Coordinates of C-alpha atoms and ligand atoms in Angstrom, one line a residue:
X1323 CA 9.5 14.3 -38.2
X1324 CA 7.3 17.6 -37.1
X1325 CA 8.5 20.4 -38.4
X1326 CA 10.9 22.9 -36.9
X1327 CA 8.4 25.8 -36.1
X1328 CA 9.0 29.0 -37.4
X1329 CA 11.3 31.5 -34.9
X1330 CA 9.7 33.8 -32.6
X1331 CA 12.3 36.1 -32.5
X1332 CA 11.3 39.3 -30.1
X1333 CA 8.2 38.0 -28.3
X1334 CA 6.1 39.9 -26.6
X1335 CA 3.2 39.9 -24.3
X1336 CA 0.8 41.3 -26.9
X1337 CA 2.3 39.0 -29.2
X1338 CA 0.6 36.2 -27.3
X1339 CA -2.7 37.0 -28.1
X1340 CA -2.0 36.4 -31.7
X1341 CA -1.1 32.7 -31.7
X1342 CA -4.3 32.0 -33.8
X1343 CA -7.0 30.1 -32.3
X1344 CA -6.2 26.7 -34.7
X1345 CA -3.1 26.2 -32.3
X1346 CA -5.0 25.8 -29.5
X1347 CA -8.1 23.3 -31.0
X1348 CA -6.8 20.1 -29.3
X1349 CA -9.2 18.4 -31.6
X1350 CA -11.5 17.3 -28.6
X1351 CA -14.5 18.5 -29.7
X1352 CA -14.7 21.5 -27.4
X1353 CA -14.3 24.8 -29.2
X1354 CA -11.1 26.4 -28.6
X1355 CA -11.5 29.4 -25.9
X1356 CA -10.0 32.6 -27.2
X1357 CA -7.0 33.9 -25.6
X1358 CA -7.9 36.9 -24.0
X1359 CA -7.0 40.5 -25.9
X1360 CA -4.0 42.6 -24.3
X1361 CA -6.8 44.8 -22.3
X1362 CA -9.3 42.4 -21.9
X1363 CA -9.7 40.8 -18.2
X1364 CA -9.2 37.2 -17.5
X1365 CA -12.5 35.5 -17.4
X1366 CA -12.4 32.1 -15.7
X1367 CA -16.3 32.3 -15.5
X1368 CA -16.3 31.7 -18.9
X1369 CA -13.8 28.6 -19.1
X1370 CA -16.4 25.6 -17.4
X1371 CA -15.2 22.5 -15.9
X1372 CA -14.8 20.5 -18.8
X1373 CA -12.5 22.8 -20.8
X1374 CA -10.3 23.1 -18.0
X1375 CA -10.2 19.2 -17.7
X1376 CA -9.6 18.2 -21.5
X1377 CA -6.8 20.9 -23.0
X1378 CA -8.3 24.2 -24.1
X1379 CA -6.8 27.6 -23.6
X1380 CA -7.6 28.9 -19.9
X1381 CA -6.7 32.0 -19.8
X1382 CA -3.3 32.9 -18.6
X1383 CA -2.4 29.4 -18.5
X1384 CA -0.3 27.3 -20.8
X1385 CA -1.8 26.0 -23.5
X1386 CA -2.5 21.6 -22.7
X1387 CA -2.0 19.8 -25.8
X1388 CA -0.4 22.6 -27.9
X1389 CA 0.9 20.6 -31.5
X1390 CA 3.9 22.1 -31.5
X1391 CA 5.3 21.0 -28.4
X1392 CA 4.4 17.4 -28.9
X1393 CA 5.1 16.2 -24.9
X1394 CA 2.5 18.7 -23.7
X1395 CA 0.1 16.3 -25.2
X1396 CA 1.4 13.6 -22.7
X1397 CA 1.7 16.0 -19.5
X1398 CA -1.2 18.0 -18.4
X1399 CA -4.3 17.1 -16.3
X1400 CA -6.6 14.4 -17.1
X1401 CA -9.4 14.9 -14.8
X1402 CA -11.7 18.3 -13.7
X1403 CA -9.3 20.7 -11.3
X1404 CA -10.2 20.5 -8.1
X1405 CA -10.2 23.9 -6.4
X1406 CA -9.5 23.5 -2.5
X1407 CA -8.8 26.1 0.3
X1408 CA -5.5 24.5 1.7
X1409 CA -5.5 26.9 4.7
X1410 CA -9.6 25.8 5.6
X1411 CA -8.3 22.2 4.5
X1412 CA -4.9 20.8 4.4
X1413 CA -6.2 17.0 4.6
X1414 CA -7.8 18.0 1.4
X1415 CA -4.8 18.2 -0.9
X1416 CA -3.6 15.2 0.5
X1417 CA -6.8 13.6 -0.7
X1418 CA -6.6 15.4 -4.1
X1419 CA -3.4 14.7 -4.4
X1420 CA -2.1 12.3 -7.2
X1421 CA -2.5 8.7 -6.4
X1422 CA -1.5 5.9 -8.2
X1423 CA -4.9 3.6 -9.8
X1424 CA -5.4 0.3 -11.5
X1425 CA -4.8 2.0 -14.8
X1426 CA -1.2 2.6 -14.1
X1427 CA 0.1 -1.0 -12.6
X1428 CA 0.0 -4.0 -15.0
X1429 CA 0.8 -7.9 -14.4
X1430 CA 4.2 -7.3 -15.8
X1431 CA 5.0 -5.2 -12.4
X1432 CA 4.7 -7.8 -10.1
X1433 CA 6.7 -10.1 -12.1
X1434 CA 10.5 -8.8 -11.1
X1435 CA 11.7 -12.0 -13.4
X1436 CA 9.9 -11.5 -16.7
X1437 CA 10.2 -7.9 -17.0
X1438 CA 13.4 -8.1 -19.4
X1439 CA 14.2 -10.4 -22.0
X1440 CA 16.0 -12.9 -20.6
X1441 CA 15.7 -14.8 -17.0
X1442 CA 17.6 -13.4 -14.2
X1443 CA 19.8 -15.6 -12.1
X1444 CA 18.5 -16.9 -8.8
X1445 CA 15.9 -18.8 -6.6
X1446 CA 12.7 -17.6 -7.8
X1447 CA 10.4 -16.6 -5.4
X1448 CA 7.1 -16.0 -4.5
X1449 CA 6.1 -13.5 -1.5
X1450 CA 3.0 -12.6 -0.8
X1451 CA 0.5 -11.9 2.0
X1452 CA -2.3 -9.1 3.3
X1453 CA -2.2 -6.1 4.0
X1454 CA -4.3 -5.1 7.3
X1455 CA -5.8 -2.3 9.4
X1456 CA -5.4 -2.8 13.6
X1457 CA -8.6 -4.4 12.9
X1458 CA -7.6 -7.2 11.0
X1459 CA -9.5 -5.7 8.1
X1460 CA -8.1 -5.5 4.9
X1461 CA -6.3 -2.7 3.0
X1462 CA -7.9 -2.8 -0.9
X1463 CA -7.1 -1.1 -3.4
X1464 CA -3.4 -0.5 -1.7
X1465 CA -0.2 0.6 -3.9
X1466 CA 2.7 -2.0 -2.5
X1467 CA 6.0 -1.1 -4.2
X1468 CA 9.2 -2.9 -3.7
X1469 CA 12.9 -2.7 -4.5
X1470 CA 15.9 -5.1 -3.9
X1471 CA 19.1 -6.4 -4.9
X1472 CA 19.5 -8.9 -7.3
X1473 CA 20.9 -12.8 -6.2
X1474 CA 24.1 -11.7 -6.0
X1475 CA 23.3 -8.9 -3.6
X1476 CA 23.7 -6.0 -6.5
X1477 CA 21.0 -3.2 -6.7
X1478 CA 20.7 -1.8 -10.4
X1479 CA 21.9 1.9 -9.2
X1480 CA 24.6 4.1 -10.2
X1481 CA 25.3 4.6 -6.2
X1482 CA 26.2 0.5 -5.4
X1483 CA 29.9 0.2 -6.0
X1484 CA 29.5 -3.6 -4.4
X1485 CA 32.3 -5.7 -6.5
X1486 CA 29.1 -8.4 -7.7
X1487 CA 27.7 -9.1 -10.7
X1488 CA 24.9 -7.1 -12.0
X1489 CA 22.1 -9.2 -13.5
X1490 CA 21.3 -7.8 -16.8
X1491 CA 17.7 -9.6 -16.6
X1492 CA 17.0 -7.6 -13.4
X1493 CA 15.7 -4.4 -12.5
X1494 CA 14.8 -5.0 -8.7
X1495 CA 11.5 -3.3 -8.8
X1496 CA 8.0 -4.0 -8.7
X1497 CA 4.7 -2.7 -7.7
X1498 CA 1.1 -4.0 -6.9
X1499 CA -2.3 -3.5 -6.0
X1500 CA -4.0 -5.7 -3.1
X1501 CA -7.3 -7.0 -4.1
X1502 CA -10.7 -7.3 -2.0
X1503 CA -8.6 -9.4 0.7
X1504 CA -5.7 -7.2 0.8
X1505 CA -3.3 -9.4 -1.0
X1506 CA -0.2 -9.1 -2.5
X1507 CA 1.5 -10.6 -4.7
X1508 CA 5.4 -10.7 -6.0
X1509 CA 7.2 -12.6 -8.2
X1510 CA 10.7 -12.1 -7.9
X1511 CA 14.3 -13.6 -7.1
X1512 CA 15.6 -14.0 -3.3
X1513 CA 18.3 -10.9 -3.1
X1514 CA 21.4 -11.8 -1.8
X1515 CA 23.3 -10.2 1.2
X1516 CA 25.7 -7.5 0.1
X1517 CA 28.2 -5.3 2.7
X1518 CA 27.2 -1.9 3.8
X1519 CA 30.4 -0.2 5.9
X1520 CA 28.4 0.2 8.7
X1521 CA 31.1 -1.5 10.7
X1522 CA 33.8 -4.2 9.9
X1523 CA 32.1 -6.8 8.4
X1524 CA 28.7 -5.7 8.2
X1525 CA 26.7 -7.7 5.8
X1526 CA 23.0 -6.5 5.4
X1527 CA 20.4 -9.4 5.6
X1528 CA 18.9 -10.7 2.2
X1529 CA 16.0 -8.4 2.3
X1530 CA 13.2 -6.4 0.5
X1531 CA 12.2 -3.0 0.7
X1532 CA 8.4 -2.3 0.8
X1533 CA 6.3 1.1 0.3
X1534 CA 2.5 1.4 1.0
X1535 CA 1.3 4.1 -0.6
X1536 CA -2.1 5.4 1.7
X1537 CA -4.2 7.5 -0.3
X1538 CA -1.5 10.1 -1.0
X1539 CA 2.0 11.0 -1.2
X1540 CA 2.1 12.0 2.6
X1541 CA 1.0 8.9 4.0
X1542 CA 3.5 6.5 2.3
X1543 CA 5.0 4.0 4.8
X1544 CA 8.3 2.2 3.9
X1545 CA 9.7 -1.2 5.4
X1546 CA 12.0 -3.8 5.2
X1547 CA 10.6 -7.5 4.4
X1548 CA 13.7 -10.1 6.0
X1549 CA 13.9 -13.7 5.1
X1550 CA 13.6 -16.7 7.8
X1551 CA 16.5 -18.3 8.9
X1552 CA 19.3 -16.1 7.5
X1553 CA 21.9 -15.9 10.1
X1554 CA 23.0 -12.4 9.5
X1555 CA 19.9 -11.6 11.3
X1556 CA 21.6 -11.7 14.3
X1557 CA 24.2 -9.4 13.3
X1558 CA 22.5 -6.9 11.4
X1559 CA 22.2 -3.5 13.4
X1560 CA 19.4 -1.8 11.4
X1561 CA 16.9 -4.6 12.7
X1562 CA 18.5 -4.5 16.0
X1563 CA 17.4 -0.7 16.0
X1564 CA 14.1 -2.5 15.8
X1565 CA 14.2 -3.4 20.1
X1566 CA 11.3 -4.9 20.5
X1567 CA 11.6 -8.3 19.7
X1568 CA 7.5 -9.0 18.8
X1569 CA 8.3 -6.5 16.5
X1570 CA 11.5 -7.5 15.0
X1571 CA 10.0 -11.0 14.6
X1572 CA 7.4 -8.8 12.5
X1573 CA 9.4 -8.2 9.7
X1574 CA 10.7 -11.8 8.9
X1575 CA 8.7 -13.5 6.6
X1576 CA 7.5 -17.3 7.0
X1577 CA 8.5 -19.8 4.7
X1578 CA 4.5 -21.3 3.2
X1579 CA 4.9 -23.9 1.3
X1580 CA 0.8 -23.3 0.3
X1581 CA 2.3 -20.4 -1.6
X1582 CA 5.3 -22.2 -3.2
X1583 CA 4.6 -22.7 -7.1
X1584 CA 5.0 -26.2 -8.1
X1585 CA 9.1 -26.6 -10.2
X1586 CA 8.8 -22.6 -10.1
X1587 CA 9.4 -20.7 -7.0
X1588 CA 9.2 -21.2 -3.2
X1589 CA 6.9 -19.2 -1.6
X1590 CA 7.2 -16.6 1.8
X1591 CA 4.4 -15.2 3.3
X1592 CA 5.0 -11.9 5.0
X1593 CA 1.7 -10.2 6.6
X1594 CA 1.7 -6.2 7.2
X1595 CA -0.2 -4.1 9.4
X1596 CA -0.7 -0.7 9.3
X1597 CA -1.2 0.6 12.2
X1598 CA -2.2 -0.5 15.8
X1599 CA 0.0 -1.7 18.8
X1600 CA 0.9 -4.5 16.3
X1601 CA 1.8 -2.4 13.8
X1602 CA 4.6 -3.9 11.6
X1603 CA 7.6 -1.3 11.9
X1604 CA 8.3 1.3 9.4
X1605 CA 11.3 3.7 8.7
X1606 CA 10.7 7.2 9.9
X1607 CA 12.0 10.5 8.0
X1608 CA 12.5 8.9 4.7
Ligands
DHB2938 O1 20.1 3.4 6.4 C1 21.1 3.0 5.8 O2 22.2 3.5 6.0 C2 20.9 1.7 5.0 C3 22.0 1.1 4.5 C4 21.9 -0.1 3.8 C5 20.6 -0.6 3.5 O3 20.4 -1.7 2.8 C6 19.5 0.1 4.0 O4 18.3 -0.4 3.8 C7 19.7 1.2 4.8

């Protein structure tokens, strides 16, 4: 247990400049900066890049791994700030921005059926497939997220009310990174079709939801993966929104049986592309 820290009672601004140096040695090596007397100016000349990065005291900034408040440890900047002149250079926020890297996705995220204790209930699947510029080159390096309903056609949120089981044994989410070919890769269980009050008797498609990340925030395109064969294709008016039908016929997966695992799961193939006339479709506004 750490300590309940003493009151501060009445504090004040010049009371700040007291909290002794030893609160603010983040043990990194770097000598702590000293906070800044009440008249002194602040002097960001003489805070360099490094202490910025690791967790010593900027001046008129928060302190980054201060003991006492043990989840500043976990939330502060990693890497050297980056200043930027967002008026000169919007593009170059985006490209600061926070992505997501191969130190944040493990194996265990593209597994949707071994990512609680027990084995959901379903047909295991496998889906998988590129991900490509208009150019047919591939997208590397490429955050692929997706979400779903379980086999009973149940998404794990608060907000579906849809009288079917919930599988204890499934979340519904998963992520990826494509490699050097643009592949992807999922594990998971084929959802089932669950209504949506859109009209009387409106059953959504089993589907999958899909988000490709860019290289920031801004550029993240979201889409719907559908399976092959289902007949509530037909009926379902989101993908009739879709009116082309080359581009409907986009966003159905193929049934491959190269990529069906052996007494495990059958496998879909389902092919993206980014942009292009043959783009595959992706929601707008979301
Ligand atoms: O846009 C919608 O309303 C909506 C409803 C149900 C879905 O499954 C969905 O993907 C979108």
């Amino acid at each position: 247990m750490t300590p309940s820290p003493a009151p501060l009672g009445d504090f004040t601004a010049s009371d700040a400049a007291d909290i002794p140096d030893a609160a603010v040695d983040t043990g990194s090596g770097v000598g702590p900066v000293a906070a800044p007397g009440p008249d002194s100016e602040a002097a960001p000349d003489t805070v360099g890049e490094r202490e910025r990065a690791v967790g010593v005291a900027v001046p008129g900034q928060p302190v980054r791994d201060y003991p006492p408040y043990r989840g500043s440890g976990l939330r502060h900047p990693r890497q050297p700030l980056v200043e930027i002149d967002a008026l000169a250079d919007p593009e170059a926020v985006e490209l600061s921005g926070p992505v997501f890297g191969v130190t944040d996705v493990t194996d265990l995220d593209a597994d949707l059926t071994r990512q609680h204790a027990g084995e959901p209930l379903g047909e295991r699947i496998t889906v998988s497939g590129r991900i490509l510029d208009r150019t047919g080159r591939p997208v590397r390096g490429q955050l692929v997220e997706i979400w779903q309903a379980n086999a009973a056609g149940r998404y794990a949120h608060h907000r579906d009310r849809h009288r079917a089981q919930l599988d204890p044994h499934f979340t519904g989410a998963g992520r990826c990174l494509t490699g050097d070919t643009g592949r992807y890769s999922f594990t998971t269980i084929k959802p089932g079709a669950y209504p949506w009050g859109n009209h009387h008797n409106a059953w959504r498609p089993a589907h999958i939801h899909f988000s490709f990340f860019g290289s920031a925030f801004t550029q993240r395109l979201v889409t719907q993966m559908y399976f092959p064969g289902d007949p509530l294709l037909a009926y379902d008016s989101i993908l009739a929104s879709v009116t082309a039908p080359e581009a409907r016929a986009r966003l159905v997966a193929a049934y491959d049986p190269e990529l069906s695992r052996p007494d495990w799961s059958l496998g879909y193939r389902w092919d993206v592309i980014l942009d292009g006339p043959s783009a595959t479709w992706t929601e707008e506004g979301r």
